[in-house]
Short mmCIF file of C-alpha atoms in Angstrom, two decimals:
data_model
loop_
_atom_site.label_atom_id
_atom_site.label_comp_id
_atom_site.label_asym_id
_atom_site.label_seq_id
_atom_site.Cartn_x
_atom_site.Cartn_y
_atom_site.Cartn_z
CA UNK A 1199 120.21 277.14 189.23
CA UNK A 1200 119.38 278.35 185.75
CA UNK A 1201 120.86 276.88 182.37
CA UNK A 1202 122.08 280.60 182.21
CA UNK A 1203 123.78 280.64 185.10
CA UNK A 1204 125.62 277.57 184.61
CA UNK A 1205 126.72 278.64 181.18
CA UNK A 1206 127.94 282.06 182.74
CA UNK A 1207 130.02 280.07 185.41
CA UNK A 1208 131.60 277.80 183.40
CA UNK A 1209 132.76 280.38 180.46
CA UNK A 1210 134.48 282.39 183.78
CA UNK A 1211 136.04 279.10 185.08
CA UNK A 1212 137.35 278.39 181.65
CA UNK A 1213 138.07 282.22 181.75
CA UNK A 1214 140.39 282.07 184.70
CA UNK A 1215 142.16 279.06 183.83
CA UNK A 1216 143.22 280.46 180.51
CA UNK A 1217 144.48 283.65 182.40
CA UNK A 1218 146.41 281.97 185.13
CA UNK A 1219 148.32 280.25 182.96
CA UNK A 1220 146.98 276.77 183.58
CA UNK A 1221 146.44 275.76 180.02
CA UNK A 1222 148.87 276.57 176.63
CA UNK A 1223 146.77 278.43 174.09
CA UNK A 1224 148.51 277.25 171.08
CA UNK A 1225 148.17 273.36 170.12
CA UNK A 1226 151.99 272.15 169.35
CA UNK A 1227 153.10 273.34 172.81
CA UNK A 1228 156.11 274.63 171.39
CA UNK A 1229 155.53 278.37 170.77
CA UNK A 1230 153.98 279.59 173.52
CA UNK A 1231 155.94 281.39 176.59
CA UNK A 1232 153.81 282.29 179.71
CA UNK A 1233 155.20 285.17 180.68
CA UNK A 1234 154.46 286.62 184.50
CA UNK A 1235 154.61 290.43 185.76
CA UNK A 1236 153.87 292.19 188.75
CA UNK A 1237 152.55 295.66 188.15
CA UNK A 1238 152.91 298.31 190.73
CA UNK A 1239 149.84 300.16 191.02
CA UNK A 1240 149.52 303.80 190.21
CA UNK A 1241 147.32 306.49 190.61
CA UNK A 1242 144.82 307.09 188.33
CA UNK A 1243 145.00 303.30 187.81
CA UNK A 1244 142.15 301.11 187.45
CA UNK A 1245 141.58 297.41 186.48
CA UNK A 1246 140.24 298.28 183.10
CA UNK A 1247 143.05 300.14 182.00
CA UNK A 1248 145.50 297.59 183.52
CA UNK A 1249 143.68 295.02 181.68
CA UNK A 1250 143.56 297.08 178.62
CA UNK A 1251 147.61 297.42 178.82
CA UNK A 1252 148.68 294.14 179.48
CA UNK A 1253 146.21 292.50 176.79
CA UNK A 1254 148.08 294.46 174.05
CA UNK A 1255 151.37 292.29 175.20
CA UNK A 1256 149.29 288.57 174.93
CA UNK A 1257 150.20 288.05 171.46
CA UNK A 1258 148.98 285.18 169.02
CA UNK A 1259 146.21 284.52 170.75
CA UNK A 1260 142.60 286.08 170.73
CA UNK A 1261 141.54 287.36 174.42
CA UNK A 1262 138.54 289.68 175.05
CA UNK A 1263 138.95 292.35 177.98
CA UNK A 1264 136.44 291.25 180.25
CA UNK A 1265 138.04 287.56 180.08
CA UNK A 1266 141.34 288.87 180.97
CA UNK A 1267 140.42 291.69 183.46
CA UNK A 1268 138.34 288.38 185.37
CA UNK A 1269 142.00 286.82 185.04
CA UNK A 1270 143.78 289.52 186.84
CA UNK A 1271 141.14 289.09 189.82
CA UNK A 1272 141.54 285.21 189.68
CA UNK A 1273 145.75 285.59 189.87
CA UNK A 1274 145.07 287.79 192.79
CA UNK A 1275 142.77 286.72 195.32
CA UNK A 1276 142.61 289.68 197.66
CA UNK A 1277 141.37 291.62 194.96
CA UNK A 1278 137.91 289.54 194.91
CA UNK A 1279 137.48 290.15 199.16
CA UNK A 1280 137.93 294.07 198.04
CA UNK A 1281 135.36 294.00 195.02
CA UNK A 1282 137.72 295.08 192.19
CA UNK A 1283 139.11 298.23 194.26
CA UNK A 1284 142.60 298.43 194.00
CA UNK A 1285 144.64 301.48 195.52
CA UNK A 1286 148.20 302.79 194.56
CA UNK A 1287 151.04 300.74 195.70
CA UNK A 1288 149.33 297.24 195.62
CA UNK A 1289 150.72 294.61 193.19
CA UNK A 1290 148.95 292.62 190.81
CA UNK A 1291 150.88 289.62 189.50
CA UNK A 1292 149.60 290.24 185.69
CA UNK A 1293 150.29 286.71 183.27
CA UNK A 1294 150.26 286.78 179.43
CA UNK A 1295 150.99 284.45 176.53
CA UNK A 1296 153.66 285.42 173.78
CA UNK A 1297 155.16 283.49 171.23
CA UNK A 1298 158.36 282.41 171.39
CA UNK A 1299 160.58 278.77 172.00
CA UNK A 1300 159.59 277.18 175.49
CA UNK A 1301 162.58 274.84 175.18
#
């Protein structure tokens, strides 16, 4: 396995975790709400423009697209046995940091 490869793997691990929630993107703890959706699928929909949608609600934090549309594949499992595809009707549980009191 390349140095390359490696490096790609572990910046889409660290990806995913970020997106599912696993770790709090602000330091204190305290001003940070994980907030979870599930998004009906429409037509005309695709994973890009999901991802482009739901990134504009992740406040305070900086996310890049391609980090957060590898997210939305990583909170939803089936989507990685279809390649991406999704169709209208399916739900994708979408997760997103905003600031606010966690207490």
């Amino acid at each position: 396995m390349t140095a390359q490869k490696v490096i790609v793997g572990c910046c889409i691990a660290g990806a995913a975790i970020l997106c599912s929630g696993a770790v709090n993107p602000w330091e204190d703890g305290k001003n940070a709400v994980l907030v979870e959706e599930v998004y009906t699928v429409k037509s005309g929909d695709t994973l890009w423009n999901i991802a482009e949608e739901y990134l504009q609600k992740n406040t305070g934090t900086r996310r890049y697209i391609l980090e957060y549309k590898s997210g939305i594949e990583q909170n939803n499992p089936w989507l990685l046995e279809r390649h991406g595809m999704i169709y209208p009707g399916d739900k994708l549980t979408l997760t997103y940091w905003v600031k606010g009191d966690t207490q």
